[in-house]
Coordinates of C-alpha atoms and ligand atoms in Angstrom, one line a residue:
M27 CA 77.6 3.3 8.1
L28 CA 75.5 2.1 11.0
S29 CA 75.4 5.3 12.8
Q30 CA 74.8 7.3 9.6
A31 CA 72.0 5.2 9.0
L32 CA 70.7 5.4 12.4
H33 CA 70.5 9.2 12.2
E34 CA 69.6 9.6 8.6
G35 CA 67.1 12.5 8.3
W36 CA 66.4 12.8 11.8
G37 CA 67.7 14.8 15.0
L38 CA 70.1 13.9 17.3
R39 CA 67.6 13.2 20.2
M40 CA 66.5 10.1 18.3
N41 CA 66.0 7.1 20.5
K42 CA 64.0 4.1 19.2
H43 CA 63.5 3.4 15.5
I44 CA 60.5 1.4 14.5
L45 CA 61.0 0.0 10.8
I46 CA 58.1 -1.5 9.0
V47 CA 58.8 -3.6 6.0
G48 CA 55.7 -3.2 3.5
G49 CA 52.9 -0.7 3.5
G50 CA 50.1 -3.0 2.7
Y51 CA 47.4 -4.1 5.2
V52 CA 49.4 -4.8 7.9
G53 CA 52.0 -2.2 7.5
L54 CA 49.5 0.7 6.8
Y55 CA 47.3 -0.4 9.9
T56 CA 50.2 -0.9 12.1
A57 CA 51.6 2.4 11.3
L58 CA 48.4 4.1 11.8
R59 CA 47.8 2.9 15.2
L60 CA 51.6 3.5 16.0
Q61 CA 51.2 7.0 14.8
R62 CA 48.2 7.6 17.2
K63 CA 49.3 5.7 20.2
L64 CA 52.9 7.2 20.1
H65 CA 52.0 10.7 19.3
R66 CA 53.7 12.2 22.4
E67 CA 56.9 10.2 21.9
L68 CA 57.1 11.1 18.1
R69 CA 56.5 14.6 18.8
G70 CA 59.3 14.6 21.5
G71 CA 61.7 12.8 19.1
E72 CA 62.0 9.6 21.4
V73 CA 60.5 7.4 18.6
R74 CA 60.5 7.4 14.9
I75 CA 58.8 5.2 12.4
T76 CA 59.7 4.4 9.0
V77 CA 57.6 2.4 6.4
I78 CA 59.6 1.0 3.5
D79 CA 57.2 -0.1 0.4
P80 CA 58.1 0.1 -3.4
Q81 CA 54.8 1.9 -3.9
S82 CA 53.7 5.1 -2.1
Y83 CA 50.2 3.7 -1.7
M84 CA 48.5 0.8 0.1
T85 CA 46.4 -1.3 -2.2
Y86 CA 43.0 -2.5 -1.0
Q87 CA 43.3 -5.7 -2.7
P88 CA 39.6 -6.8 -2.3
F89 CA 38.6 -4.0 -4.9
L90 CA 40.9 -5.1 -7.4
P91 CA 38.1 -7.2 -9.3
E92 CA 35.8 -4.2 -9.2
A93 CA 38.7 -2.0 -10.6
A94 CA 39.2 -4.5 -13.4
A95 CA 35.5 -4.4 -14.2
G96 CA 35.5 -0.7 -14.2
N97 CA 33.0 -0.2 -11.3
L98 CA 35.8 1.8 -9.4
S99 CA 38.4 4.2 -10.5
P100 CA 41.9 2.5 -9.6
R101 CA 43.1 5.8 -7.8
H102 CA 40.2 5.3 -5.5
M103 CA 41.0 1.7 -4.3
V104 CA 44.6 2.8 -3.0
A105 CA 45.4 4.7 0.0
P106 CA 48.2 7.3 -0.3
L107 CA 50.7 6.4 2.7
R108 CA 52.4 10.0 2.8
R109 CA 48.9 11.6 3.4
I110 CA 47.8 9.1 5.9
L111 CA 50.8 8.8 7.8
P112 CA 52.0 12.4 8.0
K113 CA 54.1 11.5 11.2
V114 CA 55.7 8.6 9.6
H115 CA 58.8 8.6 7.3
I116 CA 57.9 6.8 3.9
L117 CA 60.7 5.4 1.9
N118 CA 59.9 4.0 -1.6
G119 CA 62.1 0.9 -2.7
T120 CA 62.5 -2.6 -1.5
V121 CA 64.0 -4.1 1.4
T122 CA 66.6 -6.8 -0.1
K123 CA 67.9 -8.2 3.1
V124 CA 67.2 -8.4 6.7
D125 CA 70.2 -8.6 9.0
H126 CA 68.4 -9.0 12.4
A127 CA 71.5 -9.7 14.4
E128 CA 73.0 -6.4 13.4
R129 CA 69.4 -4.7 13.3
T130 CA 69.9 -3.3 9.9
V131 CA 68.1 -3.8 6.6
T132 CA 69.3 -3.3 3.2
F133 CA 67.3 -0.7 1.4
Q134 CA 67.4 -0.7 -2.4
P135 CA 65.7 2.8 -3.3
A136 CA 63.7 3.3 -6.5
E137 CA 66.9 5.1 -7.9
G138 CA 70.4 4.9 -6.9
E139 CA 72.6 2.6 -4.8
P140 CA 71.5 0.3 -1.9
R141 CA 72.1 1.4 1.6
Q142 CA 71.8 0.3 5.0
V143 CA 69.1 1.5 7.3
A144 CA 69.3 0.7 11.1
Y145 CA 66.6 -0.1 13.5
D146 CA 65.5 -0.9 16.9
V147 CA 62.4 -2.7 16.3
I148 CA 61.4 -4.3 12.9
V149 CA 57.8 -5.1 11.8
M150 CA 57.9 -7.6 8.8
A151 CA 54.8 -7.0 6.8
A152 CA 55.9 -7.8 3.3
G153 CA 52.8 -9.7 2.5
S154 CA 52.7 -12.4 -0.4
I155 CA 53.6 -13.0 -4.0
S156 CA 51.7 -15.3 -6.6
R157 CA 52.8 -18.8 -6.0
T158 CA 53.6 -20.3 -9.4
L159 CA 54.9 -23.6 -10.8
P160 CA 57.5 -24.5 -13.2
I161 CA 54.6 -25.0 -16.1
P162 CA 56.0 -24.5 -19.6
G163 CA 55.0 -21.1 -21.1
L164 CA 53.5 -19.8 -17.8
T165 CA 56.0 -17.0 -17.6
D166 CA 55.4 -16.2 -21.3
I167 CA 51.6 -15.6 -21.3
G168 CA 50.5 -15.8 -17.6
I169 CA 49.5 -12.7 -15.7
G170 CA 48.8 -12.6 -11.8
F171 CA 46.1 -10.5 -10.0
K172 CA 47.5 -9.0 -7.0
T173 CA 48.4 -5.4 -8.0
V174 CA 46.5 -2.6 -9.5
G175 CA 48.6 -2.8 -12.6
E176 CA 47.8 -6.4 -13.1
A177 CA 44.0 -5.6 -12.7
I178 CA 44.0 -2.6 -15.0
A179 CA 46.2 -4.6 -17.6
L180 CA 43.7 -7.2 -17.7
R181 CA 40.9 -5.1 -18.0
N182 CA 42.6 -3.2 -21.0
R183 CA 43.5 -6.6 -22.4
V184 CA 39.8 -8.2 -22.3
L185 CA 38.4 -5.1 -23.9
H186 CA 41.2 -5.0 -26.6
L187 CA 40.8 -8.5 -27.4
L188 CA 37.1 -7.9 -28.1
D189 CA 38.3 -5.3 -30.6
V190 CA 40.7 -7.7 -32.1
A191 CA 37.9 -10.1 -32.4
E192 CA 35.5 -7.7 -34.1
S193 CA 38.1 -6.5 -36.5
T194 CA 39.7 -9.9 -37.6
T195 CA 38.5 -12.2 -40.4
D196 CA 40.7 -15.1 -39.3
P197 CA 38.4 -17.4 -37.2
E198 CA 41.4 -18.9 -35.4
V199 CA 42.5 -15.4 -34.3
R200 CA 39.0 -14.7 -33.4
R201 CA 38.5 -17.7 -31.2
R202 CA 42.0 -17.4 -29.8
A203 CA 41.3 -13.8 -28.8
L204 CA 37.9 -14.5 -27.2
T205 CA 39.2 -17.4 -24.9
F206 CA 40.1 -16.4 -21.2
V207 CA 41.5 -18.9 -18.9
V208 CA 41.7 -18.3 -15.1
V209 CA 44.0 -20.9 -13.0
G210 CA 43.0 -21.2 -9.3
A211 CA 39.3 -20.9 -8.0
G212 CA 40.0 -19.2 -4.6
F213 CA 38.8 -15.6 -3.9
A214 CA 41.1 -13.7 -6.3
G215 CA 40.4 -16.2 -9.1
V216 CA 36.6 -16.5 -8.9
E217 CA 36.1 -12.7 -8.3
A218 CA 38.4 -11.6 -11.1
L219 CA 36.7 -14.1 -13.4
A220 CA 33.3 -13.4 -12.6
E221 CA 33.7 -9.4 -12.6
L222 CA 35.8 -9.6 -16.0
E223 CA 33.2 -12.0 -17.5
D224 CA 30.5 -9.8 -16.4
M225 CA 32.1 -6.6 -18.0
A226 CA 32.8 -8.5 -21.2
K227 CA 29.2 -9.7 -21.5
D228 CA 28.0 -6.2 -20.9
S229 CA 30.5 -4.8 -23.4
T230 CA 29.3 -7.0 -26.2
R231 CA 26.3 -4.5 -26.7
Y232 CA 28.6 -2.3 -28.5
Y233 CA 30.0 -5.0 -31.0
R234 CA 28.2 -6.1 -34.2
N235 CA 29.5 -9.5 -34.5
I236 CA 30.2 -10.6 -31.0
T237 CA 27.6 -12.1 -28.6
P238 CA 28.2 -13.2 -25.0
A239 CA 28.1 -16.9 -26.2
D240 CA 31.2 -16.2 -28.6
I241 CA 33.4 -15.5 -25.3
R242 CA 34.8 -18.6 -23.6
W243 CA 35.8 -18.4 -20.0
V244 CA 37.5 -21.4 -18.5
L245 CA 38.1 -21.9 -14.7
V246 CA 40.9 -24.4 -14.1
E247 CA 41.0 -25.8 -10.4
A248 CA 43.1 -28.4 -9.1
T249 CA 40.8 -29.5 -6.1
D250 CA 37.0 -30.5 -6.3
R251 CA 35.5 -27.2 -5.0
V252 CA 35.5 -23.5 -5.7
L253 CA 35.6 -20.5 -3.4
P254 CA 36.4 -22.5 -0.1
E255 CA 36.4 -19.3 1.8
V256 CA 32.6 -19.5 1.7
G257 CA 32.3 -23.0 3.0
P258 CA 31.2 -26.1 0.9
E259 CA 27.4 -25.2 0.7
M260 CA 27.9 -21.6 -0.6
G261 CA 30.9 -22.8 -2.7
K262 CA 28.6 -25.4 -4.6
W263 CA 26.0 -22.8 -5.1
T264 CA 28.8 -20.5 -6.5
L265 CA 29.9 -23.4 -8.9
E266 CA 26.3 -23.7 -10.3
Q267 CA 26.1 -20.1 -10.9
L268 CA 29.3 -20.0 -12.7
R269 CA 28.3 -22.9 -14.8
E270 CA 24.8 -21.1 -15.5
R271 CA 26.6 -18.3 -16.8
G272 CA 28.2 -20.6 -19.3
I273 CA 31.8 -20.5 -17.7
D274 CA 33.5 -23.8 -18.3
V275 CA 34.6 -24.7 -14.8
K276 CA 37.0 -27.7 -14.7
L277 CA 37.5 -29.3 -11.2
R278 CA 40.3 -31.7 -10.3
T279 CA 42.2 -30.3 -13.4
R280 CA 45.7 -29.0 -13.7
L281 CA 47.2 -26.7 -16.1
E282 CA 50.2 -28.7 -17.7
S283 CA 51.4 -26.1 -20.4
C284 CA 50.7 -23.1 -22.1
E285 CA 53.5 -22.5 -24.4
G286 CA 52.9 -19.9 -27.2
G287 CA 49.2 -19.6 -25.8
R288 CA 48.6 -23.4 -26.6
V289 CA 46.7 -24.6 -23.5
V290 CA 47.1 -28.1 -22.3
L291 CA 45.0 -29.3 -19.5
S292 CA 45.3 -32.6 -17.2
D293 CA 41.8 -33.6 -18.3
G294 CA 43.0 -34.0 -22.1
S295 CA 41.7 -30.8 -23.3
E296 CA 43.9 -28.6 -25.6
F297 CA 42.9 -25.1 -26.9
E298 CA 44.4 -21.7 -27.8
A299 CA 44.1 -18.7 -25.5
E300 CA 45.5 -15.4 -25.7
T301 CA 45.0 -14.8 -21.9
L302 CA 45.9 -16.6 -18.9
V303 CA 45.4 -15.5 -15.4
W304 CA 47.1 -17.4 -12.7
T305 CA 45.7 -17.1 -9.1
A306 CA 46.6 -20.5 -7.8
G307 CA 47.9 -19.5 -4.3
V308 CA 50.3 -17.3 -2.8
K309 CA 53.6 -17.4 -1.1
P310 CA 55.8 -15.0 1.3
S311 CA 57.4 -12.1 -0.3
P312 CA 60.8 -13.2 -1.2
V313 CA 62.6 -10.9 1.5
V314 CA 61.6 -13.4 4.1
N315 CA 64.2 -15.7 2.5
D316 CA 67.0 -13.0 2.6
S317 CA 66.7 -12.5 6.3
D318 CA 68.2 -14.1 9.4
L319 CA 64.6 -14.5 10.9
P320 CA 63.3 -18.1 11.4
L321 CA 60.9 -19.5 8.9
D322 CA 58.3 -22.3 9.4
E323 CA 57.9 -25.4 6.9
R324 CA 55.9 -23.4 4.5
G325 CA 58.5 -20.6 4.2
R326 CA 56.7 -18.0 6.3
I327 CA 58.1 -16.1 9.2
K328 CA 57.7 -18.1 12.2
A329 CA 55.3 -16.1 14.5
T330 CA 54.3 -16.5 17.9
A331 CA 50.5 -15.9 19.0
M332 CA 51.8 -12.4 20.2
L333 CA 52.9 -11.5 16.6
T334 CA 56.5 -11.4 17.7
V335 CA 59.0 -13.4 15.6
A336 CA 59.7 -16.6 17.4
G337 CA 62.6 -16.6 19.6
T338 CA 63.8 -13.2 18.1
P339 CA 63.5 -10.1 20.4
G340 CA 62.6 -6.9 18.9
A341 CA 60.9 -8.5 15.7
F342 CA 57.4 -8.5 15.0
T343 CA 55.4 -9.7 12.2
A344 CA 51.9 -10.6 10.8
G345 CA 49.9 -10.8 7.5
D346 CA 50.4 -13.1 4.5
A347 CA 54.2 -13.3 5.2
A348 CA 53.9 -15.0 8.6
G349 CA 52.7 -18.2 10.0
V350 CA 50.7 -17.0 12.9
P351 CA 49.3 -19.8 15.1
D352 CA 45.4 -19.6 15.3
V353 CA 44.8 -19.9 19.1
T354 CA 41.1 -20.4 18.5
N355 CA 42.1 -23.5 16.4
P356 CA 45.0 -25.1 18.0
G357 CA 47.5 -26.6 15.7
Q358 CA 46.3 -24.5 12.8
Y359 CA 47.6 -21.3 11.4
C360 CA 45.4 -18.0 10.5
A361 CA 44.9 -18.0 6.8
P362 CA 46.3 -15.3 4.7
N363 CA 43.3 -12.9 4.5
A364 CA 42.5 -9.2 5.0
Q365 CA 40.1 -10.3 7.9
H366 CA 43.3 -11.4 9.9
A367 CA 45.7 -9.0 8.7
V368 CA 43.6 -5.8 9.6
R369 CA 42.9 -7.3 13.1
Q370 CA 46.5 -8.6 13.8
A371 CA 47.9 -5.3 12.8
K372 CA 45.9 -3.6 15.6
V373 CA 47.3 -6.1 18.1
L374 CA 50.7 -6.1 16.7
A375 CA 50.9 -2.2 17.1
D376 CA 49.8 -2.5 20.7
N377 CA 52.4 -5.2 21.4
V378 CA 55.2 -2.9 19.8
V379 CA 54.1 -0.1 22.1
R380 CA 54.0 -2.5 25.3
H381 CA 57.4 -3.9 24.2
L382 CA 58.8 -0.3 24.2
R383 CA 57.2 0.3 27.5
G384 CA 58.5 -2.9 29.0
Q385 CA 54.9 -4.4 29.5
E386 CA 53.4 -7.8 28.8
L387 CA 52.4 -8.5 25.4
V388 CA 49.1 -9.9 24.5
E389 CA 48.0 -12.9 22.3
Y390 CA 46.3 -12.3 18.8
R391 CA 42.9 -14.2 19.1
H392 CA 40.2 -14.0 16.4
K393 CA 37.9 -16.8 15.0
Y394 CA 37.3 -16.7 11.3
V395 CA 33.8 -15.5 10.7
G396 CA 33.5 -16.4 7.2
S397 CA 33.5 -14.4 3.9
V398 CA 31.8 -12.4 1.4
A399 CA 32.6 -12.5 -2.4
G400 CA 31.4 -10.3 -5.3
L401 CA 30.6 -12.2 -8.5
G402 CA 29.7 -9.3 -10.9
L403 CA 27.3 -6.5 -10.6
H404 CA 24.3 -7.3 -8.4
Q405 CA 25.5 -10.8 -7.8
G406 CA 27.6 -12.2 -4.8
V407 CA 27.9 -14.9 -2.1
A408 CA 28.3 -14.5 1.6
N409 CA 28.8 -16.8 4.4
V410 CA 29.3 -14.7 7.7
Y411 CA 28.7 -15.9 11.2
G412 CA 26.9 -18.8 9.7
V413 CA 24.4 -16.4 7.7
K414 CA 24.5 -17.4 4.1
L415 CA 23.4 -15.1 1.4
R416 CA 23.3 -15.4 -2.3
G417 CA 22.6 -13.2 -5.2
F418 CA 21.7 -9.6 -4.6
P419 CA 21.6 -9.6 -0.8
A420 CA 25.3 -11.0 -0.8
W421 CA 26.6 -8.5 -3.3
F422 CA 25.1 -5.6 -1.2
M423 CA 26.8 -7.1 2.0
H424 CA 30.0 -7.5 0.0
R425 CA 29.9 -3.9 -1.0
T426 CA 29.0 -2.4 2.3
Y427 CA 31.3 -4.8 4.2
H428 CA 34.4 -3.5 1.9
L429 CA 33.2 0.2 2.0
S430 CA 33.3 0.0 6.0
R431 CA 37.0 -1.5 5.6
V432 CA 38.7 0.5 3.0
P433 CA 40.9 3.2 4.8
T434 CA 40.0 6.8 5.2
L435 CA 36.8 8.8 4.9
N436 CA 38.3 10.3 1.7
R437 CA 38.6 7.1 0.0
K438 CA 35.3 5.8 1.4
V439 CA 33.3 8.9 -0.2
R440 CA 35.3 8.5 -3.6
V441 CA 34.2 4.8 -3.8
V442 CA 30.5 5.8 -2.9
V443 CA 30.6 8.3 -5.7
D444 CA 32.1 5.9 -8.4
W445 CA 29.5 3.3 -7.4
T446 CA 26.6 6.0 -7.5
L447 CA 27.7 7.3 -11.0
A448 CA 27.6 3.6 -12.0
L449 CA 23.9 3.5 -11.0
F450 CA 23.0 6.2 -13.6
F451 CA 25.3 5.6 -16.3
K452 CA 26.5 2.8 -18.2
R453 CA 30.1 1.6 -17.4
E454 CA 33.0 2.6 -19.5
T455 CA 34.1 -0.1 -21.9
I456 CA 37.2 1.4 -23.7
S457 CA 40.6 -0.2 -23.4
L458 CA 43.2 2.3 -22.8
G459 CA 45.9 -0.3 -23.2
E460 CA 48.2 2.4 -25.1
M461 CA 49.0 3.7 -21.7
E462 CA 51.3 0.7 -21.2
H463 CA 53.3 1.9 -24.0
P464 CA 53.2 5.6 -24.1
R465 CA 56.5 6.3 -26.0
E466 CA 55.4 4.0 -29.0
G467 CA 53.5 6.8 -31.1
F468 CA 56.5 9.0 -30.5
R469 CA 59.3 6.4 -31.4
A470 CA 57.4 5.8 -34.7
A471 CA 57.4 9.7 -35.4
V472 CA 61.3 9.6 -34.8
A473 CA 61.7 6.8 -37.1
T474 CA 59.6 8.5 -39.9
T475 CA 61.8 11.6 -39.5
R476 CA 65.0 9.6 -39.8
R477 CA 63.8 7.9 -43.0
Ligands
FAD504 C1 42.2 -10.0 -5.8 C2 42.3 -10.3 -4.3 C3 41.1 -10.1 -3.5 C4 41.1 -10.4 -2.1 N1 40.0 -10.3 -1.4 C5 39.9 -10.5 -0.2 C6 38.7 -10.5 0.7 O1 37.6 -10.2 -0.1 N2 38.8 -10.8 2.0 C7 39.8 -11.0 2.5 O2 39.9 -11.1 3.9 N3 41.0 -11.1 1.9 C8 41.1 -10.7 0.6 N4 42.3 -10.8 -0.1 C9 43.5 -11.2 0.6 C10 44.2 -9.9 1.3 O3 44.2 -8.7 0.3 C11 45.4 -10.2 1.9 O4 45.5 -11.2 2.8 C12 46.2 -8.9 2.7 O5 46.3 -7.9 1.6 C13 47.4 -9.4 3.4 O6 48.0 -8.3 3.9 P1 49.6 -8.1 4.1 O7 49.7 -6.6 4.8 O8 50.1 -9.3 4.7 O9 50.1 -7.9 2.7 P2 49.6 -6.9 1.8 O10 48.6 -6.1 1.7 O11 50.1 -7.4 0.1 O12 51.0 -5.9 1.8 C14 52.3 -6.2 1.5 C15 53.1 -4.8 1.2 O13 54.6 -5.3 1.2 C16 55.3 -4.6 0.2 N5 56.5 -5.5 0.0 C17 56.7 -6.5 -0.4 N6 57.9 -7.0 -0.5 C18 58.6 -5.9 -0.1 C19 59.8 -5.7 0.3 N7 61.0 -6.6 0.1 N8 60.3 -4.6 0.6 C20 59.5 -3.5 0.9 N9 58.1 -3.7 0.9 C21 57.6 -5.0 0.3 C22 54.2 -4.8 -1.0 O14 54.5 -4.0 -1.9 C23 52.8 -4.6 -0.3 O15 52.5 -3.2 -0.4 C24 42.2 -10.7 -1.6 C25 43.5 -10.8 -2.4 C26 43.5 -10.5 -3.6 C27 44.7 -10.6 -4.4

């Protein structure tokens, strides 16, 4: 099994196999750099690189809120792995187990039986998933905001519920349809809420009996602040902005239950809502638990400042799945964000090359420079290198920064085209929710025939 796995799909001159688990920020940027730095070895067959990911694309997550709001096509915020990494073998499926002692992973392909894939060097870049709590009803009505599927489903849902509210004569159904709850006021929660609220408000012009004031947005946050990523001063400003827009921001409040859409909060309030978005933090991808790699107290892979897995030769890690010591802030860890992930990938790839060449590894060192966040069309907040911006300048900075970061020229051009079109034409406000159930119409037709 092992030797079959080793040579699977490759020539016999094969020497070192670098396996990258996850094709997100860390996985894609690591593979890109390795593809460039090891081009001679790849051509000569001394090295081969494989990336395993359930998707055939990398998702540029900071653009999820803009895709949900309809300012960007979902196809333009993802980077196709096979096109960008022609020298790398892409396998679609999930790594379900890592046995580093045996240097193999168990790979579950999209279809068919699981199999073992052997490697010499592993890069664990499986990122994170939503961190949930055992709250009654959460699994029934909650939705996360980490994938293109979730962002587009939410967009369709918000627009569909405006249609529902316009068409019903039942005031309870209408109130429930027009109540949207977001739990968690970090990056993902605030940006998702702000963009969706902006889109919904914009869409009301096409409805006869819905005004922006009829739509209720509730942001629930357990701590006493929003958007900690931009610092206390800009977080306070963001809070004021959201409240001025009519968003009901509930600080020091927890979601207690949401069974059947009946939302109960720790401040004693209770109301009905059709939609609840859960963005209250992340935890490492479950595959880290199904590995023999050491974990830290927060369940992340224990990393060194060199982005190796602590005490584990031949294993590297970075990004949301890893607990990477922040050498600029002793005793602290690097926060799980793209700013670190992209920069870590560069150092990680270089260290993999150094490892293969028997050279000394270098430390990852980056001081967090602050953040930018979009709060809807022409609205934003930023705190970068101590420069604090709000409103349009921050929004412009948010867009230019992310445009500079989104991978490949091809994607950048497509994003600019989307934004330019949005300048001249009103945004699309139709729900294509039926795409989530493409066989329903056909099933109904079959049922009619039988009758
Ligand atoms: C809505 C939103 C907005 C954000 N905005 C910002 C921002 O403005 N600025 C910022 O700095 N950060 C932002 N972030 C955070 C940033 O996107 C993440 O920190 C970054 O994506 C982490 O990179 P990663 O490579 O560790 O994980 P990811 O990019 O999530 O990649 C992990 C990959 O691993 C794959 N994977 C998972 N499990 C397995 C498995 N078992 N087998 C194989 N593959 C697997 C996944 O499919 C995924 O492709 C945002 C995040 C979200 C959700």
